[in-house]
PDB file of C-alpha atoms in Angstrom:
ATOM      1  CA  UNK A   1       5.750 -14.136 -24.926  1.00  0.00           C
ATOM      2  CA  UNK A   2       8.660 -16.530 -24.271  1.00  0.00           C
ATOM      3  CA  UNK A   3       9.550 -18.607 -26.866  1.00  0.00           C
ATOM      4  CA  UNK A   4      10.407 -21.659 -24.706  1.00  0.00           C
ATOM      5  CA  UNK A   5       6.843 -21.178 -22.607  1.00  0.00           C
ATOM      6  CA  UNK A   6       4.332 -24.061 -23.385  1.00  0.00           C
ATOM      7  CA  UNK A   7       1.130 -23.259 -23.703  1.00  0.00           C
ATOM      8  CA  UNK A   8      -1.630 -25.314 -20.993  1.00  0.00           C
ATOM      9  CA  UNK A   9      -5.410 -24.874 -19.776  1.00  0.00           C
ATOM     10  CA  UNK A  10      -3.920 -24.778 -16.047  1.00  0.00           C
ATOM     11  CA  UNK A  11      -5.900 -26.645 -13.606  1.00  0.00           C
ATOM     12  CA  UNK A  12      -5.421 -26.766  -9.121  1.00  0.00           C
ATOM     13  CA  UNK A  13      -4.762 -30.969 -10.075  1.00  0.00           C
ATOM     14  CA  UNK A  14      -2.082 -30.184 -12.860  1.00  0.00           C
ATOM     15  CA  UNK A  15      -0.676 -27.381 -11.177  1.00  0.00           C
ATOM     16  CA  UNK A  16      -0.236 -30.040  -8.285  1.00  0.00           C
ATOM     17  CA  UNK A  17       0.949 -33.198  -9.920  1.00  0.00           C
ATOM     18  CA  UNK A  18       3.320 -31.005 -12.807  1.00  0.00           C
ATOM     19  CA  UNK A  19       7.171 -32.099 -12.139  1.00  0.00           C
ATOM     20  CA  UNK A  20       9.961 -30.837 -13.805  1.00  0.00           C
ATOM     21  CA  UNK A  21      11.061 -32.286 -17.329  1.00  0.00           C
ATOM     22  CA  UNK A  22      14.354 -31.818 -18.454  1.00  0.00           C
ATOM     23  CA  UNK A  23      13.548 -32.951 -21.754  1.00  0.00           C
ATOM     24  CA  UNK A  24      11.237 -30.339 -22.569  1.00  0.00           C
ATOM     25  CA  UNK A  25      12.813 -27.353 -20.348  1.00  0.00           C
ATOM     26  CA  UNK A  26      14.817 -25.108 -22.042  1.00  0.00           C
ATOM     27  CA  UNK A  27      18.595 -24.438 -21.843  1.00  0.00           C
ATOM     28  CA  UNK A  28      18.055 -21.945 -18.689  1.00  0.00           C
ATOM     29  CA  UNK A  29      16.169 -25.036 -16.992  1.00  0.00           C
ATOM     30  CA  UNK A  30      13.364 -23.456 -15.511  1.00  0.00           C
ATOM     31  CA  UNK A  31       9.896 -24.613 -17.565  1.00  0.00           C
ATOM     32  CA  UNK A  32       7.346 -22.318 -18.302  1.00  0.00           C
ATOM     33  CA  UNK A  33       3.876 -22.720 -18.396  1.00  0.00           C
ATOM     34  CA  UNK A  34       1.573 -20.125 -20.005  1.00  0.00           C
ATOM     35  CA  UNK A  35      -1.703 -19.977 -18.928  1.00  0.00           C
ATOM     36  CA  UNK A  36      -4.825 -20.770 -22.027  1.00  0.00           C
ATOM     37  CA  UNK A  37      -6.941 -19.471 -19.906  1.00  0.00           C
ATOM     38  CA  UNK A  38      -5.406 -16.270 -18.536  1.00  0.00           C
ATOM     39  CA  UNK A  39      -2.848 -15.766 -21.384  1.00  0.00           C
ATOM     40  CA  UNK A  40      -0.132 -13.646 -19.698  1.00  0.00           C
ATOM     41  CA  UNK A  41       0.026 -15.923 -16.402  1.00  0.00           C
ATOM     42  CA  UNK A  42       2.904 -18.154 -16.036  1.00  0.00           C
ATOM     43  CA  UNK A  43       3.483 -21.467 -13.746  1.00  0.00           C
ATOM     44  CA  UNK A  44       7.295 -21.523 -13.295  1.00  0.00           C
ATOM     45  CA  UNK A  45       9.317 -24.855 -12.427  1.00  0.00           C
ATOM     46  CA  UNK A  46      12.474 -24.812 -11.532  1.00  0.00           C
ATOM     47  CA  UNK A  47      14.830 -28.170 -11.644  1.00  0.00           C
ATOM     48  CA  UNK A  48      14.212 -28.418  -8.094  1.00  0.00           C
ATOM     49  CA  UNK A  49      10.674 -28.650  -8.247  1.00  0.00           C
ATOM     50  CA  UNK A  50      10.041 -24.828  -7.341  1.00  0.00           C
ATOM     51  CA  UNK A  51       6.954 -24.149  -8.162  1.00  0.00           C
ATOM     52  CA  UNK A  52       5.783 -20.364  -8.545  1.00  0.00           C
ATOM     53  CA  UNK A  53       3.598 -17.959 -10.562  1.00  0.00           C
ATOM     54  CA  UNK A  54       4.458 -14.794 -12.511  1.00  0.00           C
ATOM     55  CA  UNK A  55       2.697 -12.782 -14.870  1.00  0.00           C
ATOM     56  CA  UNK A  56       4.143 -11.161 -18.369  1.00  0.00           C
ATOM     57  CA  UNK A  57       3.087  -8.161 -20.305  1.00  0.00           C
ATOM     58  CA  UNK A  58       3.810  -4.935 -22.264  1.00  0.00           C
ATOM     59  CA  UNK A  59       2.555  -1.311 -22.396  1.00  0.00           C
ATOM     60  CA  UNK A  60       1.056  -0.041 -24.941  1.00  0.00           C
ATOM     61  CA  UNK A  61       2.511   3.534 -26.244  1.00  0.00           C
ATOM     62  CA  UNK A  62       5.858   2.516 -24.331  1.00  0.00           C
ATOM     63  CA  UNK A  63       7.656   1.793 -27.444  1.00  0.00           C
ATOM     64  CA  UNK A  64       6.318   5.293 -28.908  1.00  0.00           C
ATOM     65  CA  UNK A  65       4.093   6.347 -31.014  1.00  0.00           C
ATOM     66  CA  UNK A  66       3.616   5.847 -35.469  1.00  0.00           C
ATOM     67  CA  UNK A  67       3.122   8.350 -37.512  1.00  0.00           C
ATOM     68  CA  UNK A  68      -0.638   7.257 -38.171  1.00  0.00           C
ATOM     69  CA  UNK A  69      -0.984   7.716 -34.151  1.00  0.00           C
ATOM     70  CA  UNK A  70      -0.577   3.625 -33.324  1.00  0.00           C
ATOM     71  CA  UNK A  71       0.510   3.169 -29.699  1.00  0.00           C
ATOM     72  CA  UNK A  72       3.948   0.753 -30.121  1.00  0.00           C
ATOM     73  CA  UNK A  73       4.313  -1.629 -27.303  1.00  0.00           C
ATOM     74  CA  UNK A  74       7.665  -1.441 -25.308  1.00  0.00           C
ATOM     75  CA  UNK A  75       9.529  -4.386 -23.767  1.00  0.00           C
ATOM     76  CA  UNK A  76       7.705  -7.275 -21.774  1.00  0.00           C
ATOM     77  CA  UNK A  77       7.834  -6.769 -18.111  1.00  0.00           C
ATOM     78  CA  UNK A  78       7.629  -9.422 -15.609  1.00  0.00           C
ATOM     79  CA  UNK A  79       5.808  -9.459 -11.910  1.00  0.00           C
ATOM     80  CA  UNK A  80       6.364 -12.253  -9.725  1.00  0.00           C
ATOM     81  CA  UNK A  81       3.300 -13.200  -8.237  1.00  0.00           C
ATOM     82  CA  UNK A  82       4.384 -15.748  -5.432  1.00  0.00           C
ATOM     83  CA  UNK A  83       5.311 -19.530  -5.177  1.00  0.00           C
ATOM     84  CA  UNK A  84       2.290 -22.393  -4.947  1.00  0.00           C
ATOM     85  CA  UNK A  85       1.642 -22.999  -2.165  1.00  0.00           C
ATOM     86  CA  UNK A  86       0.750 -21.154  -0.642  1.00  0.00           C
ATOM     87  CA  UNK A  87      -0.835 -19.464  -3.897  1.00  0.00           C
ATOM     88  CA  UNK A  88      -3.462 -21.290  -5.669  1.00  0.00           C
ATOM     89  CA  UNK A  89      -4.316 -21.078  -9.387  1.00  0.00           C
ATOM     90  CA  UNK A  90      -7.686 -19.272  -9.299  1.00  0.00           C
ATOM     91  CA  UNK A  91      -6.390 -16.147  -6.834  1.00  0.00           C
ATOM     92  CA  UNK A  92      -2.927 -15.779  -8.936  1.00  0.00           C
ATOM     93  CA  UNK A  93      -5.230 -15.495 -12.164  1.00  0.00           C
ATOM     94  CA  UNK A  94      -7.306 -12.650 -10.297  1.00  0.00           C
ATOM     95  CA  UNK A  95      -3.729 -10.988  -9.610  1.00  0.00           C
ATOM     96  CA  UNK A  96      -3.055 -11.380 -13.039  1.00  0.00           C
ATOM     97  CA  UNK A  97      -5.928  -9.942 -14.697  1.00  0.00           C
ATOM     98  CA  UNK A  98      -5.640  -7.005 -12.564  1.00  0.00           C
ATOM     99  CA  UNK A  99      -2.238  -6.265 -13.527  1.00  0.00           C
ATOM    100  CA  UNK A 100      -3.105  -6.963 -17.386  1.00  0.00           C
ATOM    101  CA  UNK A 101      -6.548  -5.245 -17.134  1.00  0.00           C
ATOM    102  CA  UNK A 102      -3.968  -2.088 -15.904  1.00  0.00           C
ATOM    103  CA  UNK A 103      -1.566  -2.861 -18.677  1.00  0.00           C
ATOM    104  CA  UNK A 104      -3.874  -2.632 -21.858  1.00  0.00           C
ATOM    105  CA  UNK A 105      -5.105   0.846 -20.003  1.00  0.00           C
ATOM    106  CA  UNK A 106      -1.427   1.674 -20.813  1.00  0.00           C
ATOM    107  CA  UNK A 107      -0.694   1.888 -16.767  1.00  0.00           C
ATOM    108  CA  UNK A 108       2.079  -0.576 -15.214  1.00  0.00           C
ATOM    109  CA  UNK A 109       0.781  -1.551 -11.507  1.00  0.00           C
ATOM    110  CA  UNK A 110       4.741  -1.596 -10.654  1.00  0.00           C
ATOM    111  CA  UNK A 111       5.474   1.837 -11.365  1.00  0.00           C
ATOM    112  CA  UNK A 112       2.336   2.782  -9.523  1.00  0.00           C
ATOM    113  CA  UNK A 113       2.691   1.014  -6.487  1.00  0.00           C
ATOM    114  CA  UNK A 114       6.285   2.394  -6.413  1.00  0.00           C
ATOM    115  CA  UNK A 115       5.284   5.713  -6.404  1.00  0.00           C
ATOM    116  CA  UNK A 116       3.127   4.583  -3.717  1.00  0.00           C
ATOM    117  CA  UNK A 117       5.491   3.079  -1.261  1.00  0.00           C
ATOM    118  CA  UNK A 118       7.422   6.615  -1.958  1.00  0.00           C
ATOM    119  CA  UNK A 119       4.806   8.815  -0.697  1.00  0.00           C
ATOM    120  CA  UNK A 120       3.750   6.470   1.893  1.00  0.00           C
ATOM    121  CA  UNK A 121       6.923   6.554   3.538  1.00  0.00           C
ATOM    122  CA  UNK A 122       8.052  10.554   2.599  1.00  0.00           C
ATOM    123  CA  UNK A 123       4.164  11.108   5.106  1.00  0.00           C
ATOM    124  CA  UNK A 124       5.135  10.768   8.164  1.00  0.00           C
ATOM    125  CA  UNK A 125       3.707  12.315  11.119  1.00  0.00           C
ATOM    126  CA  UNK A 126       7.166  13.556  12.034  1.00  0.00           C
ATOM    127  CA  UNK A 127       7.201  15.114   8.469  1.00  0.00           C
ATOM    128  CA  UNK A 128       3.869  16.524   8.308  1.00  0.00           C
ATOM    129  CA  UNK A 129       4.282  17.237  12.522  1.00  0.00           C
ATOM    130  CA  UNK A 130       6.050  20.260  10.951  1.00  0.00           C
ATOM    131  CA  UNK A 131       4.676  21.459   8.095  1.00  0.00           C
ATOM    132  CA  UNK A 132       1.065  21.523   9.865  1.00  0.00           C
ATOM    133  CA  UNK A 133       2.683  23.972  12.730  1.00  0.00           C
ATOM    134  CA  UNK A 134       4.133  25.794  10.556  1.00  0.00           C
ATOM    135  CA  UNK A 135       1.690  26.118   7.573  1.00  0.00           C
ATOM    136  CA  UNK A 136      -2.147  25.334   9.495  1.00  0.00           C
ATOM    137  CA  UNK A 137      -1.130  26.203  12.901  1.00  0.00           C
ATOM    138  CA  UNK A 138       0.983  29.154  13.520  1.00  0.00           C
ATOM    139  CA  UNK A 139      -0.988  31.561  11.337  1.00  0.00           C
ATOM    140  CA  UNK A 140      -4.030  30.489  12.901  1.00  0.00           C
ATOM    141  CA  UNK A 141      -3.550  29.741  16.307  1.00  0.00           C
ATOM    142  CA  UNK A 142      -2.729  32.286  18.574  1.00  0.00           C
ATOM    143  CA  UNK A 143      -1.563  29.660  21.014  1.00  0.00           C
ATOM    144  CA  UNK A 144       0.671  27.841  18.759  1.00  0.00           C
ATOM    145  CA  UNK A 145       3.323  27.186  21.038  1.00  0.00           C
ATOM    146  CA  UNK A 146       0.735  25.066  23.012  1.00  0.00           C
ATOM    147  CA  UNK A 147      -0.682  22.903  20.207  1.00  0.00           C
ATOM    148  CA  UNK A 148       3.040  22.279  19.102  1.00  0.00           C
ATOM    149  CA  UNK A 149       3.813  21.355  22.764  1.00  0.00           C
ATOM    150  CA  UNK A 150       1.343  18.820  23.412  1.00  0.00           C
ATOM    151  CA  UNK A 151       1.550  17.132  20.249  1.00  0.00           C
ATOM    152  CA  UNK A 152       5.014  17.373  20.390  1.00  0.00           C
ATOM    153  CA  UNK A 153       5.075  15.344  23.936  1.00  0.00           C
ATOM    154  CA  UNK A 154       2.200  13.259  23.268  1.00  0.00           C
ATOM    155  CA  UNK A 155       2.080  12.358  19.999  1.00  0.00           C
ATOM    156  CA  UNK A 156       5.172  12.855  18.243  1.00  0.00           C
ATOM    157  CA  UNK A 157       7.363  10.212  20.308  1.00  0.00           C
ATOM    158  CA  UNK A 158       4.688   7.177  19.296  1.00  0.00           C
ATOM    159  CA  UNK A 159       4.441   8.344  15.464  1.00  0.00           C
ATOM    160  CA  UNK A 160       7.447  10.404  14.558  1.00  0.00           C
ATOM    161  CA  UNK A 161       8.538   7.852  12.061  1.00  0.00           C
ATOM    162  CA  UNK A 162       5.225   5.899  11.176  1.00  0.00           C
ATOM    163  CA  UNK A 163       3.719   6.518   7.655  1.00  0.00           C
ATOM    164  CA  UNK A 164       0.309   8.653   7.817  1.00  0.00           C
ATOM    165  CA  UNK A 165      -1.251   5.852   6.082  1.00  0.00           C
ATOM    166  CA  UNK A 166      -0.675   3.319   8.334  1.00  0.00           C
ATOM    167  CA  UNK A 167      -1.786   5.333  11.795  1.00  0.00           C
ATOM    168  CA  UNK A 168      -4.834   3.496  12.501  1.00  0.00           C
ATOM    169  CA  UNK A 169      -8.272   4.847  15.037  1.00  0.00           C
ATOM    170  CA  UNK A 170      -6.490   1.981  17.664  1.00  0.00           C
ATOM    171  CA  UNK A 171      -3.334   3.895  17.518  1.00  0.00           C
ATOM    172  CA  UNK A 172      -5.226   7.163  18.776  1.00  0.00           C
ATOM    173  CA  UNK A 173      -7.254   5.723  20.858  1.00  0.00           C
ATOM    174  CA  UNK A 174      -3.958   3.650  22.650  1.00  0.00           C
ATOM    175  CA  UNK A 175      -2.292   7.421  23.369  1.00  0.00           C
ATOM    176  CA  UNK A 176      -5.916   8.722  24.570  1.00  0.00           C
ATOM    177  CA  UNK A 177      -6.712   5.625  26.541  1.00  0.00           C
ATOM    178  CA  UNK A 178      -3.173   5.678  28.173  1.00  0.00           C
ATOM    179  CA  UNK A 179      -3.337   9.300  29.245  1.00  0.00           C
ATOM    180  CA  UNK A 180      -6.739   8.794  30.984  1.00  0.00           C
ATOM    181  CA  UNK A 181      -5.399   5.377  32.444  1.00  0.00           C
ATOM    182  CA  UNK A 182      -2.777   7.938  34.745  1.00  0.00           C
ATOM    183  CA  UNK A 183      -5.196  10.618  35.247  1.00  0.00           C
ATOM    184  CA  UNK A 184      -4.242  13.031  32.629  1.00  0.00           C
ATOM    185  CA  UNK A 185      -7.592  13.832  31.422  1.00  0.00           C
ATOM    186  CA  UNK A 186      -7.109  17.289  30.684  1.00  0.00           C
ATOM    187  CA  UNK A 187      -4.040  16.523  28.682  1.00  0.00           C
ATOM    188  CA  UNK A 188      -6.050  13.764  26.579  1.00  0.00           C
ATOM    189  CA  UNK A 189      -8.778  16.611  25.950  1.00  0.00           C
ATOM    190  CA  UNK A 190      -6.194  19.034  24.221  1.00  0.00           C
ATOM    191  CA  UNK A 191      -4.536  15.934  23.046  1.00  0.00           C
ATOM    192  CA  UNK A 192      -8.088  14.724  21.253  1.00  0.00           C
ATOM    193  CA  UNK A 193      -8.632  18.387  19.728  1.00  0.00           C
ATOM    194  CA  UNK A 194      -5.275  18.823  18.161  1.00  0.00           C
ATOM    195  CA  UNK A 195      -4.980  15.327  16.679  1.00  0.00           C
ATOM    196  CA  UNK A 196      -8.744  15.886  15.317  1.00  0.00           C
ATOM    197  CA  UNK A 197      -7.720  19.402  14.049  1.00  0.00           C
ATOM    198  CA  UNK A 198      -4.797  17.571  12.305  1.00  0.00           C
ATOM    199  CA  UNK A 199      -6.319  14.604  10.539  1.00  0.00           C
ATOM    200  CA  UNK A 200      -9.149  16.771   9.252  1.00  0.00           C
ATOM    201  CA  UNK A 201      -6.731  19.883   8.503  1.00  0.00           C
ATOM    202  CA  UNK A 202      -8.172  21.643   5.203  1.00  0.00           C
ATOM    203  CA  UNK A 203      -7.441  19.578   1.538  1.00  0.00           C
ATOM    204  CA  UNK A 204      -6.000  22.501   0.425  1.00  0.00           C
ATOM    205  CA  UNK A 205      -2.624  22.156   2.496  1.00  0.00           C
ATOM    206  CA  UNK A 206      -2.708  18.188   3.339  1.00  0.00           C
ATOM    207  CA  UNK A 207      -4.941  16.618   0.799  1.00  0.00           C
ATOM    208  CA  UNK A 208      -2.992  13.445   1.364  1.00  0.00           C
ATOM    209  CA  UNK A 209      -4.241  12.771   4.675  1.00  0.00           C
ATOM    210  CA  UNK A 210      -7.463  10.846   5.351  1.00  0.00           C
ATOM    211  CA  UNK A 211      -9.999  11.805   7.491  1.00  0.00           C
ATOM    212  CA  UNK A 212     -10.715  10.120  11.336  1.00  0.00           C
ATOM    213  CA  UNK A 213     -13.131  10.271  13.782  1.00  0.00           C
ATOM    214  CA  UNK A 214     -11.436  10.493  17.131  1.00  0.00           C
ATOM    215  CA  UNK A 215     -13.220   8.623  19.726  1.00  0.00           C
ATOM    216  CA  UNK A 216     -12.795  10.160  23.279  1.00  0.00           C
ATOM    217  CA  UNK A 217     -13.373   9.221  27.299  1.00  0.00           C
ATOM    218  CA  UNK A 218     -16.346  11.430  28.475  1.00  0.00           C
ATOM    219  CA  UNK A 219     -16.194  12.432  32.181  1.00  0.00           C
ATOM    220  CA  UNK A 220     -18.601  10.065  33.271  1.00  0.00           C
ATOM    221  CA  UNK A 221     -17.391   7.291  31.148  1.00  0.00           C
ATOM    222  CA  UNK A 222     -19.365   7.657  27.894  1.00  0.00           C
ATOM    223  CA  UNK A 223     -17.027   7.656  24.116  1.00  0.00           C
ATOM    224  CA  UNK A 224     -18.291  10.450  21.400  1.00  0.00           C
ATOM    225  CA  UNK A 225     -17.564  10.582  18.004  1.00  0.00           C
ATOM    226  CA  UNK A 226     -14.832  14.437  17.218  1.00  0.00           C
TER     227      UNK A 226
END
């Protein structure tokens, strides 16, 4: 914990009214609030008046192991939860408590949700365009060439660079919509199997991607669930 952090059963009215005290702030001027009631959470003031929340904490088995098998806690971490306002004092102590409730598990949420942002962004639809030709496709399909074609005209130049994760039921149903809008019925049919065949493609090669239910135009105007 800081040693120039006060200690304070934080409340929405004193988080409000607080203003900056020189006196009390230490020699980096910023004044620190910790949290009674959600030790860990800090209300930051800067000598502008800056208000903002952050929360501290440490990892257990970070700092190694003892010989008597005692997890040794590394060095405190920070994570900036956001200024106030816009956040209020009751949903930065549920961030808080998440991030702490992680931390005594021995995980840290920052690390995680790195890793996260990583994989979200390496899973493209370009990306995994190619390795489902070339791994689900082309030693299934005799008519590979065609699958890759279609996709490749219909799907790839919306998605190429767009994360897996964030290709939504709208965003298929925008490419099947517009292809039925000119006519192209036929093309939205093979369009509707191969994007089905790829977001339910077996675990075993593409266990990252979730599962959809592709809604498609029937013939006489009707949607199904594929």
């Amino acid at each position: 914990m800081n040693a120039n952090s006060r200690r304070k059963r934080l409340t929405d009215q004193g988080v409000e009214r607080l203003k900056y005290d020189s006196k009390i702030a230490p020699k980096n001027g910023r004044l620190e609030i910790n949290d009674e009631l959600c030790p860990g959470l800090i209300l930051r003031v800067t000598p502008k008046g800056a208000k903002s929340f952050s929360v501290i904490y440490k990892i257990p088995g970070e700092g190694g192991v003892t010989a008597a098998g005692r997890l040794l806690t590394g060095r405190q971490h920070r994570v900036t939860l956001g200024a106030t306002p816009p956040l209020d004092l009751k949903s930065a102590r549920d961030r808080a408590k998440v991030i702490l409730r992680a931390a005594s598990e021995g995980r840290d949420l920052r690390q995680e949700r790195i890793v996260t942002h990583i994989q979200r962004h390496q899973n493209t639809f370009g990306r995994t365009f190619l390795r489902f030709i070339d791994q689900e496709i082309k030693p299934n399909v005799s008519s590979w060439r065609n699958v890759e074609r279609v996709l490749r005209i219909h799907a790839l130049p919306h998605w190429a660079d767009k994360s897996l994760h964030d290709i939504r039921r709208s965003d298929i149903h925008a490419i099947l919509d517009g292809l039925v809008s000119r006519g192209l019925r036929g093309a939205g049919s093979e369009v509707r199997k191969h994007l089905s065949r790829f977001f339910n493609c077996p675990a075993g090669h593409f266990k990252f991607l979730r599962v959809w239910s592709v809604k498609f135009l029937h013939p006489r105007g009707r949607t199904r669930d594929c």
